[in-house]
mmCIF file of C-alpha atoms in Angstrom:
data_model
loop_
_atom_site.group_PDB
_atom_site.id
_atom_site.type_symbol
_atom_site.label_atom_id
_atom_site.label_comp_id
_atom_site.label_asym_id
_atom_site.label_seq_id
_atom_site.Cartn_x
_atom_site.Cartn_y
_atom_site.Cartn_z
ATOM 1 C CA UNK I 19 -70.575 -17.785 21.265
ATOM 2 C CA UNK I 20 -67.481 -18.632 22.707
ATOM 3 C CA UNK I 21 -65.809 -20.130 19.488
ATOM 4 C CA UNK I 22 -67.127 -16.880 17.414
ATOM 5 C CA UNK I 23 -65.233 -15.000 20.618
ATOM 6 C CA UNK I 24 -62.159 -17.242 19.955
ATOM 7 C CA UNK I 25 -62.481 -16.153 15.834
ATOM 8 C CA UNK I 26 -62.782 -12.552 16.850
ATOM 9 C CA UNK I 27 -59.499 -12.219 19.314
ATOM 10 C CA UNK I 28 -57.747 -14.096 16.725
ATOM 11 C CA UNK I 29 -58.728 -12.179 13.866
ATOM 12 C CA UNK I 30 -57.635 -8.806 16.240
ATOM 13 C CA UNK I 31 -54.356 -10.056 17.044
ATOM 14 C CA UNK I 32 -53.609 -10.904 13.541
ATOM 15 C CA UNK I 33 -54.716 -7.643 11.926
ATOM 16 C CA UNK I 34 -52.601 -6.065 15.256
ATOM 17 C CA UNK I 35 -49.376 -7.975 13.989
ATOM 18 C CA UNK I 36 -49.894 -7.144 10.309
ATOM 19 C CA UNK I 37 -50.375 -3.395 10.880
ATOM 20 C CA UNK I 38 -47.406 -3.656 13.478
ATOM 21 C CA UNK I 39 -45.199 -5.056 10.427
ATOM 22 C CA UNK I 40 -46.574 -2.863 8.037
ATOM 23 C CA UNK I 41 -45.549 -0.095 10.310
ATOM 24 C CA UNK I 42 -42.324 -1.439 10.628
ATOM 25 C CA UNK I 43 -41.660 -1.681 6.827
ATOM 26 C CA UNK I 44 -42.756 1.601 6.521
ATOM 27 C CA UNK I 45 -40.412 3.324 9.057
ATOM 28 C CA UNK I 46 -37.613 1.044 7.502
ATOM 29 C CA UNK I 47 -38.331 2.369 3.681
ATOM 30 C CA UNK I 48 -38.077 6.003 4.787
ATOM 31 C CA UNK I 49 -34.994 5.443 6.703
ATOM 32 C CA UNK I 50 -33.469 3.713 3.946
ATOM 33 C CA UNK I 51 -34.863 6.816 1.658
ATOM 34 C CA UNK I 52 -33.818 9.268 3.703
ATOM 35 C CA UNK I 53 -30.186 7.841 4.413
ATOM 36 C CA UNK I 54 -30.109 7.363 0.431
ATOM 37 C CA UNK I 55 -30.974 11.372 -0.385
ATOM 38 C CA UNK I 56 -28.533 12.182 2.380
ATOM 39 C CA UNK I 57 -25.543 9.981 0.862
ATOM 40 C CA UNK I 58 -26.344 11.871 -2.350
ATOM 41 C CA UNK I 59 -26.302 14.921 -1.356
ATOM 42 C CA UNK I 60 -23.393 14.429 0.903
ATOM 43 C CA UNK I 61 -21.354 12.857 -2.316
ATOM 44 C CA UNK I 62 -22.683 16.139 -4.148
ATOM 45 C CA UNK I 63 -21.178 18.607 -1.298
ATOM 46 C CA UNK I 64 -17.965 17.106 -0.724
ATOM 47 C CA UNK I 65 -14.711 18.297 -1.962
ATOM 48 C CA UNK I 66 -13.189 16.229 -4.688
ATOM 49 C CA UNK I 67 -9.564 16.267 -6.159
ATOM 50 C CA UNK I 68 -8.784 16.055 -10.275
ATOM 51 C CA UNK I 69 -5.006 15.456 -11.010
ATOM 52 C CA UNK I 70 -3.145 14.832 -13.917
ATOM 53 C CA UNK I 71 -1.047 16.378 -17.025
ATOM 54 C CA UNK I 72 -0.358 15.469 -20.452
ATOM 55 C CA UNK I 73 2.643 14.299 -22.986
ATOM 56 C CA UNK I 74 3.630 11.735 -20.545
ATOM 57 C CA UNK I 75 5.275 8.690 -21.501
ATOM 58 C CA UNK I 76 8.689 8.673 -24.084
ATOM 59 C CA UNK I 77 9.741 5.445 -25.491
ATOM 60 C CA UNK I 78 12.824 7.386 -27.306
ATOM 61 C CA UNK I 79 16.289 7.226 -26.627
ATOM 62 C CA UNK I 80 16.571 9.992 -24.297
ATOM 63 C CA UNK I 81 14.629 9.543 -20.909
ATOM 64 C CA UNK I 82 11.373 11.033 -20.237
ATOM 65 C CA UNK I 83 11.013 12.532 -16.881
ATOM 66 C CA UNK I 84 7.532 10.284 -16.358
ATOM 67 C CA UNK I 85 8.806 8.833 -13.293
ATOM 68 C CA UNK I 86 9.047 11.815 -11.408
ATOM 69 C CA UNK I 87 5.598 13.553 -12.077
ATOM 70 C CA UNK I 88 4.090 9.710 -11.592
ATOM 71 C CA UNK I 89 5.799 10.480 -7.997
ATOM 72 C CA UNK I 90 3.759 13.450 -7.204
ATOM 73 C CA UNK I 91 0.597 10.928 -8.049
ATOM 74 C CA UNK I 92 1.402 8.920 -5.493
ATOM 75 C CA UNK I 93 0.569 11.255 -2.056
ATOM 76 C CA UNK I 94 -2.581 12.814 -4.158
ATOM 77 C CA UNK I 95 -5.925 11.330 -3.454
ATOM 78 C CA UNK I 96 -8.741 11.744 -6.058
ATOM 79 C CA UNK I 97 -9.120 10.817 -9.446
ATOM 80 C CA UNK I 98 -6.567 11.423 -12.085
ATOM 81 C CA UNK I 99 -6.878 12.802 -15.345
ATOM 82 C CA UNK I 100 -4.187 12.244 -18.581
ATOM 83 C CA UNK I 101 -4.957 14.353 -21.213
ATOM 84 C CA UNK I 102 -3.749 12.900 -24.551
ATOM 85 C CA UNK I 103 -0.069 11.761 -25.856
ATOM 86 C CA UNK I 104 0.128 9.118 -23.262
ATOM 87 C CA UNK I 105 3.016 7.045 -25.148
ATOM 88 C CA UNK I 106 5.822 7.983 -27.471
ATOM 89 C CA UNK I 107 6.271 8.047 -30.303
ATOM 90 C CA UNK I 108 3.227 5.959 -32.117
ATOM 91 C CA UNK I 109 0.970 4.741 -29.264
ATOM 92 C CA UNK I 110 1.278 1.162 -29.874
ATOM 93 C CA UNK I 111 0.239 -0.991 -27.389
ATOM 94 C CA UNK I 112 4.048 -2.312 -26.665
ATOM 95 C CA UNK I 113 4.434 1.503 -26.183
ATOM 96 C CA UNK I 114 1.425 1.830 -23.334
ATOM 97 C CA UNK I 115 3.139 -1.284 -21.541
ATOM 98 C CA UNK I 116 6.819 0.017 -21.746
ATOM 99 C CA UNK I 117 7.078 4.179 -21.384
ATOM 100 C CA UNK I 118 3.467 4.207 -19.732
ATOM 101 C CA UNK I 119 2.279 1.744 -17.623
ATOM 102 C CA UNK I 120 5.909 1.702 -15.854
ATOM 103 C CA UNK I 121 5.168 4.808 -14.365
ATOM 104 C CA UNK I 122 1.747 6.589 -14.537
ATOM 105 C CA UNK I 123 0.248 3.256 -15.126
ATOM 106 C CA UNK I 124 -0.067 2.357 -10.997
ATOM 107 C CA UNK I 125 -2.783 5.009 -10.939
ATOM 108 C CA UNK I 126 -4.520 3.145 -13.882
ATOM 109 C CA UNK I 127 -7.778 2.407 -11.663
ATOM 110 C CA UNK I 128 -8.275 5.853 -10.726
ATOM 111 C CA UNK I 129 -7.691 7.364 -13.986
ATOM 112 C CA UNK I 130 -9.465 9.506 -16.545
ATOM 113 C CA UNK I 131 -8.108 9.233 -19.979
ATOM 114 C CA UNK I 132 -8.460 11.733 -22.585
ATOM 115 C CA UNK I 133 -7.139 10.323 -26.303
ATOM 116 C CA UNK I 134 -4.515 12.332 -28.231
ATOM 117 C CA UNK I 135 -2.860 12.601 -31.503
ATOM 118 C CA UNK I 136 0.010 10.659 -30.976
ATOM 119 C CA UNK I 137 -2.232 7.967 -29.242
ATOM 120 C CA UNK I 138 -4.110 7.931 -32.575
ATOM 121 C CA UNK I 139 -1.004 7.127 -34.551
ATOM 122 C CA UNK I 140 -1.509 3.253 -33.762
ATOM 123 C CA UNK I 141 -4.432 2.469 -36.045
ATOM 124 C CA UNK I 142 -8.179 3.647 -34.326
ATOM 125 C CA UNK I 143 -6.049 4.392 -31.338
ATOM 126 C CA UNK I 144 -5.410 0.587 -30.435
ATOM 127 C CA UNK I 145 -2.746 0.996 -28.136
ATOM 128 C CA UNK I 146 -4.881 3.213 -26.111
ATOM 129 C CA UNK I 147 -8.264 1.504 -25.716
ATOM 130 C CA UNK I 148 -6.801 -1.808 -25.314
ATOM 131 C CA UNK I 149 -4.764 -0.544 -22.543
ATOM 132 C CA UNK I 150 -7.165 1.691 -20.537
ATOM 133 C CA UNK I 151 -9.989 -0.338 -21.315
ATOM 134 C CA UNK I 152 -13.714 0.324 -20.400
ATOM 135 C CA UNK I 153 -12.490 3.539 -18.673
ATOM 136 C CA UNK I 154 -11.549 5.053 -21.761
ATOM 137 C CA UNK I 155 -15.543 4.997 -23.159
ATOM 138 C CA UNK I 156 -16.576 3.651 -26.393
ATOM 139 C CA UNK I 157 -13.611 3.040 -28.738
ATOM 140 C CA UNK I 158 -15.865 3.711 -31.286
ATOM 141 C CA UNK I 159 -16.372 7.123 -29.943
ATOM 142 C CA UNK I 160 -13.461 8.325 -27.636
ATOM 143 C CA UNK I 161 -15.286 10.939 -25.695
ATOM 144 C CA UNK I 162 -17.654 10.258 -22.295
ATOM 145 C CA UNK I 163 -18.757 11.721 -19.105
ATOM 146 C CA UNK I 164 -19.473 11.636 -15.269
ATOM 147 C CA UNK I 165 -20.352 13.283 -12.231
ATOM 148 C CA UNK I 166 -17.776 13.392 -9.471
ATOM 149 C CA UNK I 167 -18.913 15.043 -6.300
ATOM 150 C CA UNK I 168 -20.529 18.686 -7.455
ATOM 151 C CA UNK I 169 -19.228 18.663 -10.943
ATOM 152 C CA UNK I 170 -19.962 17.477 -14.216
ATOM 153 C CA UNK I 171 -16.786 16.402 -15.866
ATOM 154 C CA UNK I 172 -17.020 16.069 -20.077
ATOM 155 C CA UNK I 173 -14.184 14.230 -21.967
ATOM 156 C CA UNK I 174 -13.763 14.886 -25.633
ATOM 157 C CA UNK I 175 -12.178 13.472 -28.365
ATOM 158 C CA UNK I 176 -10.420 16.239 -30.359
ATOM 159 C CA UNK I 177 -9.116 13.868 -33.079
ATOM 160 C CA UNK I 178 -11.876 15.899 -35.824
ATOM 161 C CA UNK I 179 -11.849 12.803 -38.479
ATOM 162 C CA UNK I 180 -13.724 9.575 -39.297
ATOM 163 C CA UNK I 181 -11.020 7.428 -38.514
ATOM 164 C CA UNK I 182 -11.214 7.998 -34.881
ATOM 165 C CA UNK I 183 -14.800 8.273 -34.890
ATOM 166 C CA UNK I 184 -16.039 11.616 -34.657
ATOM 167 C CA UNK I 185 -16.422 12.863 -37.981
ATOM 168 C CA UNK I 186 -16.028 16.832 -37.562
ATOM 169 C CA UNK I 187 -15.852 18.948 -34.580
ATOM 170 C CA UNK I 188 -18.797 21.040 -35.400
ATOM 171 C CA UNK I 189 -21.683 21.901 -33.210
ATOM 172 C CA UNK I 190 -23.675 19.228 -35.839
ATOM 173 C CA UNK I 191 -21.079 16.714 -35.685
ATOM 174 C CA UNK I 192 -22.003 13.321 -33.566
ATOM 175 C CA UNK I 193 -19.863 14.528 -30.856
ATOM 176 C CA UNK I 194 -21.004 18.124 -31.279
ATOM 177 C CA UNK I 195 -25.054 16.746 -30.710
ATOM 178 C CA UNK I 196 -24.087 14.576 -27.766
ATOM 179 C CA UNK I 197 -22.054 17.677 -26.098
ATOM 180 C CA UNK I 198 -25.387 19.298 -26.114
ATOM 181 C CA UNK I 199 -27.493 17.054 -25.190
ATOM 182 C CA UNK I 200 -24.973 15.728 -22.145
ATOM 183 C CA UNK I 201 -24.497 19.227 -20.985
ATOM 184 C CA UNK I 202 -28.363 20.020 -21.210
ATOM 185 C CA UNK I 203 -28.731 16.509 -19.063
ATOM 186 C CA UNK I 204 -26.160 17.305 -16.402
ATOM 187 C CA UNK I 205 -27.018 21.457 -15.177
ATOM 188 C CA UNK I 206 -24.652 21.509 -13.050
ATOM 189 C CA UNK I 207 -22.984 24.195 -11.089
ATOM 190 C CA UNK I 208 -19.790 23.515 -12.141
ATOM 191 C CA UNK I 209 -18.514 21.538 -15.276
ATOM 192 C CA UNK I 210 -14.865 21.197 -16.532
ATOM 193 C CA UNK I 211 -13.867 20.006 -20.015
ATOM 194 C CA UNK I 212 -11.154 17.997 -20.930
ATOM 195 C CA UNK I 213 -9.056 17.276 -24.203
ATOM 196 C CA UNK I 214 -5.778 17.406 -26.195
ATOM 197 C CA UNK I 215 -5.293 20.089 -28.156
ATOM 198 C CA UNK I 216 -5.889 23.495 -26.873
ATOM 199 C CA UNK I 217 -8.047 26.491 -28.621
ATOM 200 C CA UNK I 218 -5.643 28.603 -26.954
ATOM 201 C CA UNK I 219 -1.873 28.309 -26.369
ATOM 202 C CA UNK I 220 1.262 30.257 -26.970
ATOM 203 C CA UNK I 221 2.870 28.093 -28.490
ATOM 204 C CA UNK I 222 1.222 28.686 -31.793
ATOM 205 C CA UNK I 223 1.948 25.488 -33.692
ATOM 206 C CA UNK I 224 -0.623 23.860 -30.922
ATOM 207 C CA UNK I 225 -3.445 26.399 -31.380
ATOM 208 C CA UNK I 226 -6.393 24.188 -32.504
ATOM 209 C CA UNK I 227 -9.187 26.063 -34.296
ATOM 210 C CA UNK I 228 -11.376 23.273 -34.692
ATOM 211 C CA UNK I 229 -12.314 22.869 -31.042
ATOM 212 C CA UNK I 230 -13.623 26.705 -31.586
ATOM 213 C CA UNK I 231 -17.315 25.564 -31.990
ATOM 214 C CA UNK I 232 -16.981 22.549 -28.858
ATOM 215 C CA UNK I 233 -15.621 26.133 -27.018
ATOM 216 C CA UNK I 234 -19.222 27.528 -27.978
ATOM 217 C CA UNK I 235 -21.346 25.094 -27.038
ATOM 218 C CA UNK I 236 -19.333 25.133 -23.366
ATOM 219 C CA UNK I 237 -19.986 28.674 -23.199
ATOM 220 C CA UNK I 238 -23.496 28.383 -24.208
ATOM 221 C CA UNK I 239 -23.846 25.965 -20.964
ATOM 222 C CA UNK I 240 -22.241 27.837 -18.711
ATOM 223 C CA UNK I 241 -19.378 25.376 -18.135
ATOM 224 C CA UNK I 242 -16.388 26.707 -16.266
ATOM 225 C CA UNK I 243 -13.397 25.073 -16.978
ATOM 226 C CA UNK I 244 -11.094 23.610 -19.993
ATOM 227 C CA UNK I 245 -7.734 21.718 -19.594
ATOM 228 C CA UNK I 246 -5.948 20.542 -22.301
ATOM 229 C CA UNK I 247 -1.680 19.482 -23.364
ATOM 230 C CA UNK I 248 -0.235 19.138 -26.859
ATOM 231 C CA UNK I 249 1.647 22.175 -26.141
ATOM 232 C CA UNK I 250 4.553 20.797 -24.000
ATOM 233 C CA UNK I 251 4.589 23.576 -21.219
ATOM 234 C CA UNK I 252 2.316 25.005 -18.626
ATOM 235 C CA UNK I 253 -0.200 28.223 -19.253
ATOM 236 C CA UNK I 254 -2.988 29.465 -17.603
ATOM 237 C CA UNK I 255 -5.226 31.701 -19.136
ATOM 238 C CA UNK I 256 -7.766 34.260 -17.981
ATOM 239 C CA UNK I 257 -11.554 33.381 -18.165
ATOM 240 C CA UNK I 258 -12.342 33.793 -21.984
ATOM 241 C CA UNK I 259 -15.336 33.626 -24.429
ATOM 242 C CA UNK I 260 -15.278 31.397 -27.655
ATOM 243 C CA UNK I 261 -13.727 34.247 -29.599
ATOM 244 C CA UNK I 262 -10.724 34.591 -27.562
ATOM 245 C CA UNK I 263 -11.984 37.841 -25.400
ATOM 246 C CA UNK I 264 -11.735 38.355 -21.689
ATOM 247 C CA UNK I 265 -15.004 37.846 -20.333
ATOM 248 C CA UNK I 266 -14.655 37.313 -16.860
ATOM 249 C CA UNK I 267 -18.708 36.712 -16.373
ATOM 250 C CA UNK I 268 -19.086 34.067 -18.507
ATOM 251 C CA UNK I 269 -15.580 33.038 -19.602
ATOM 252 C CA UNK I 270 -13.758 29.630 -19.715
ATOM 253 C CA UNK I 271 -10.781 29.184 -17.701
ATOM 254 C CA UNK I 272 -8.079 26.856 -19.473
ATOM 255 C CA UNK I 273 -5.015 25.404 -17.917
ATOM 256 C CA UNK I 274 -2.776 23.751 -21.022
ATOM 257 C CA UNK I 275 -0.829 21.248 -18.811
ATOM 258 C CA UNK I 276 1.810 18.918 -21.212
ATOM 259 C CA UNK I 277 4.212 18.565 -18.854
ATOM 260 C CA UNK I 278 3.954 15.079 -18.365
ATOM 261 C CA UNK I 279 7.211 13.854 -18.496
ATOM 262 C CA UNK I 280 8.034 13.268 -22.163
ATOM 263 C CA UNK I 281 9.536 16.631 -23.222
ATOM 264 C CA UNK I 282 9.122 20.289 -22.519
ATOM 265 C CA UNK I 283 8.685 22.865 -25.533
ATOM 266 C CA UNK I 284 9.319 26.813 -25.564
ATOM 267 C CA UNK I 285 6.644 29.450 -26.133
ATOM 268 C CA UNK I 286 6.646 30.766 -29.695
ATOM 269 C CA UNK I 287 4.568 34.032 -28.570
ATOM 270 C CA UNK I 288 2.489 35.372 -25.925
ATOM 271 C CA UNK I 289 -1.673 34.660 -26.609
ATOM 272 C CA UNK I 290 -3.765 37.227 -25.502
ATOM 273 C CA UNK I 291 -5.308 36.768 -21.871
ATOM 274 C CA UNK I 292 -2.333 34.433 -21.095
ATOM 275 C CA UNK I 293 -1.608 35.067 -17.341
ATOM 276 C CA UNK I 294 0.915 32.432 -15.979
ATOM 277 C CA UNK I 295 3.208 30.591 -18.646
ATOM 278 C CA UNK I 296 6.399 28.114 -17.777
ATOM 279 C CA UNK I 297 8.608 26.047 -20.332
ATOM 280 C CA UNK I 298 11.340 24.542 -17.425
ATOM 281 C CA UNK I 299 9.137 22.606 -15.402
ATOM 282 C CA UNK I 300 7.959 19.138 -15.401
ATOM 283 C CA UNK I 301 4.624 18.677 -12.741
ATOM 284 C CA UNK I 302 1.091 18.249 -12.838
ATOM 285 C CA UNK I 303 -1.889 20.201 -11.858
ATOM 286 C CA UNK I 304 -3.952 19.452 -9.218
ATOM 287 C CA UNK I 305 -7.586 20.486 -8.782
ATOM 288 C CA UNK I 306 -10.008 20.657 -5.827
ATOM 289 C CA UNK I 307 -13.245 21.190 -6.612
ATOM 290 C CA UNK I 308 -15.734 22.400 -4.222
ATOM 291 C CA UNK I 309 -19.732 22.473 -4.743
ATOM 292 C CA UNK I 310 -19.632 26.208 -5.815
ATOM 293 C CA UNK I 311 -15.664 26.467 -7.034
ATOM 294 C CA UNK I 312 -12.154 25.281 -7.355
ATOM 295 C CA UNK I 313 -8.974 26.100 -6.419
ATOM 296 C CA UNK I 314 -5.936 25.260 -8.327
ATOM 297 C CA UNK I 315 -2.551 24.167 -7.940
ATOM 298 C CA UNK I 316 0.445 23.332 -9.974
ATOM 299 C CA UNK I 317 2.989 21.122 -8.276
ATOM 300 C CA UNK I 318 6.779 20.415 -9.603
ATOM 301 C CA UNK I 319 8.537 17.757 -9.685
ATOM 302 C CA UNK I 320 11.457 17.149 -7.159
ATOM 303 C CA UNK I 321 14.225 19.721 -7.870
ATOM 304 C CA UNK I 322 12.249 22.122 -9.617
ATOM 305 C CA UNK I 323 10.476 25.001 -8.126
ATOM 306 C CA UNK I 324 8.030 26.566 -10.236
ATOM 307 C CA UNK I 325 4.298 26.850 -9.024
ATOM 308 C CA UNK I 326 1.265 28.491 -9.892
ATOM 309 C CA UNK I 327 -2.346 28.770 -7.710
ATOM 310 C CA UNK I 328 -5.522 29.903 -6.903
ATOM 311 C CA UNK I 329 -9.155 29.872 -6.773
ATOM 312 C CA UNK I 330 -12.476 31.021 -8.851
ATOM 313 C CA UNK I 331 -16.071 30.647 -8.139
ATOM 314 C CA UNK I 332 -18.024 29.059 -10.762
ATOM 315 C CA UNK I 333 -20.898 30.299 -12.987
#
C-alpha cells in the first residue's frame, strides 16, 4: 500500500507539472500570435513615405543638376522610387558608377527602381541590373511588386519588346497576365503604379500608347495611382479612365515626375485633364501614404521655388 501511495503522488505531481507546462506553452503561443497579428496590422496602418523622380543622372558635358535633388533625399525618410533614365546617355554600367551612383546612389538600399529606355540602351539593360541588383527583380523580367505599409506598390517594365523581356504590353502579354493575377492577389485599398513612359503627358513626343491596355487592367482593379518620367518636366493630372476622360470615381491619378537632374524639357501642348504643369524646376515628389489615402508633395531643389500639393482618398 504504501509504495502504490508513493506511485500515485508521483504520478499526480508529474501530470500537475506537465499540464502546468502545457499551460504555459499555450499562453506563450497566443502571446506570440497575438503580438504577431498586431505587428501586422500595425505595419498595415502606419503612414509610409514614397520619394523619388526620374531622368536623373547625365554623364554629358554639361552638368546635370543630380546633386541637388539627391540633396532633398537626404532629410526624407521612406523608401525611394527612380522611375527610368537613371544614367546618361547609354546606361552602361561605367555610366551607373559615374553620373549615378555619385549622387542618388547613397539611397541605393532604400530604393525602388523602375527600368527606362535609355537604361535599355546598354544591351538587356546591363548597366542597370548589375548595378541595382536583386532590388531591381528578375532581369529577365524587369517588373515586380510589394506591399509597403497599406499599399500595394506594382513596378512595370514599359520597354514593350522581347529584348527586354516582356514581349508586348497587351493585357495577354507575360507582363499583362502577371499584372492581373498580382493585382487580383494583393486587394488592396490603395495601389500605385510605377513606370517610364507616361500614357499621358503634354509633352506629346512622350505620350506612350502602348501602356493604354496596362492603364485598363489598373482601372479594372481599382488601383489609384500612376507615376511615371520620360517627359523631362513635372504634370499632374486629374483622376482619369483608360480612355483619357475625367472620371473622378474611378480614375487614375498620374504625376509624370522627370525632373531628376539630367535636363528639363518644355511642354509641346496642354493634355486634357492636365491640372498642374512646370518646365523650370528640378525636385522630386514626395508621397505619404496613409491606410485609406495620400497626400502629395512636390519639393524643389535649393533656389527654386515651384511646388505643387495635396491629398485624395483612395478607391
Amino acid at each position: 500500500m504504501p509504495r502504490k501511495r508513493w506511485f500515485d503522488r508521483f504520478h499526480l505531481r508529474v501530470a500537475k507539472l506537465l499540464t502546468k507546462r502545457l499551460m504555459i506553452g499555450m499562453f506563450a503561443a497566443l502571446f506570440l500570435l497575438v503580438y504577431c497579428l498586431r505587428s501586422r496590422v500595425m505595419a498595415q496602418t502606419q503612414d509610409v513615405v514614397l520619394v523619388g523622380a526620374a531622368d536623373i543622372g547625365g554623364c554629358g558635358p554639361t552638368p546635370g543638376h543630380s546633386g541637388a535633388t539627391a540633396a532633398l533625399l537626404d532629410s526624407i525618410p521612406g523608401t525611394v522610387f527612380v522611375a527610368g533614365d537613371l544614367a546618361y546617355p547609354n546606361g552602361a554600367e561605367t555610366e551607373f558608377t559615374r553620373c549615378y551612383d555619385a549622387t542618388w546612389g547613397r539611397h541605393r538600399s532604400r530604393t525602388t527602381p523602375i527600368v527606362g529606355v535609355h537604361d535599355f540602351i546598354a544591351p538587356n539593360a546591363q548597366g542597370y541590373f548589375n548595378y541595382f541588383g536583386t532590388i531591381a527583380g528578375d532581369p529577365n523580367r524587369g517588373y515586380y511588386s510589394y506591399n509597403y505599409g497599406a499599399w500595394h506598390v506594382v513596378i512595370i517594365n514599359d520597354i514593350c519588346s522581347s529584348s527586354s523581356g516582356v514581349n508586348g504590353c497587351t493585357a495577354t502579354s507575360p507582363e499583362g497576365q502577371w499584372l492581373q493575377s498580382d493585382l487580383a492577389a494583393n486587394p488592396t485599398t490603395c495601389t500605385v503604379a510605377i513606370w517610364h513612359q507616361p500614357l499621358y503627358t503634354s509633352t506629346s513626343s512622350a505620350v506612350t500608347t502602348a501602356m493604354k491596355p496596362f492603364w485598363q487592367i489598373l482601372y479594372n482593379a481599382g488601383a489609384d495611382l500612376v507615376i511615371n518620367g520620360h517627359a523631362h518636366n513635372y504634370e499632374r493630372f486629374a483622376p482619369q479612365d483608360p480612355s483619357g476622360n475625367l472620371d473622378l470615381t474611378k480614375g487614375l491619378r498620374e504625376f509624370v515626375v522627370g525632373t531628376g537632374g539630367e535636363s528639363l524639357q518644355a511642354f509641346t501642348t496642354t493634355a486634357p485633364n492636365s491640372e498642374v504643369r512646370n518646365s523650370s524646376t528640378y525636385g522630386v515628389l514626395k508621397l505619404t501614404l496613409h491606410a485609406t489615402s495620400y497626400d502629395w508633395q512636390y519639393l524643389p531643389v535649393a533656389g527654386q521655388t515651384f511646388t505643387d500639393s495635396g491629398s485624395q482618398a483612395c478607391h
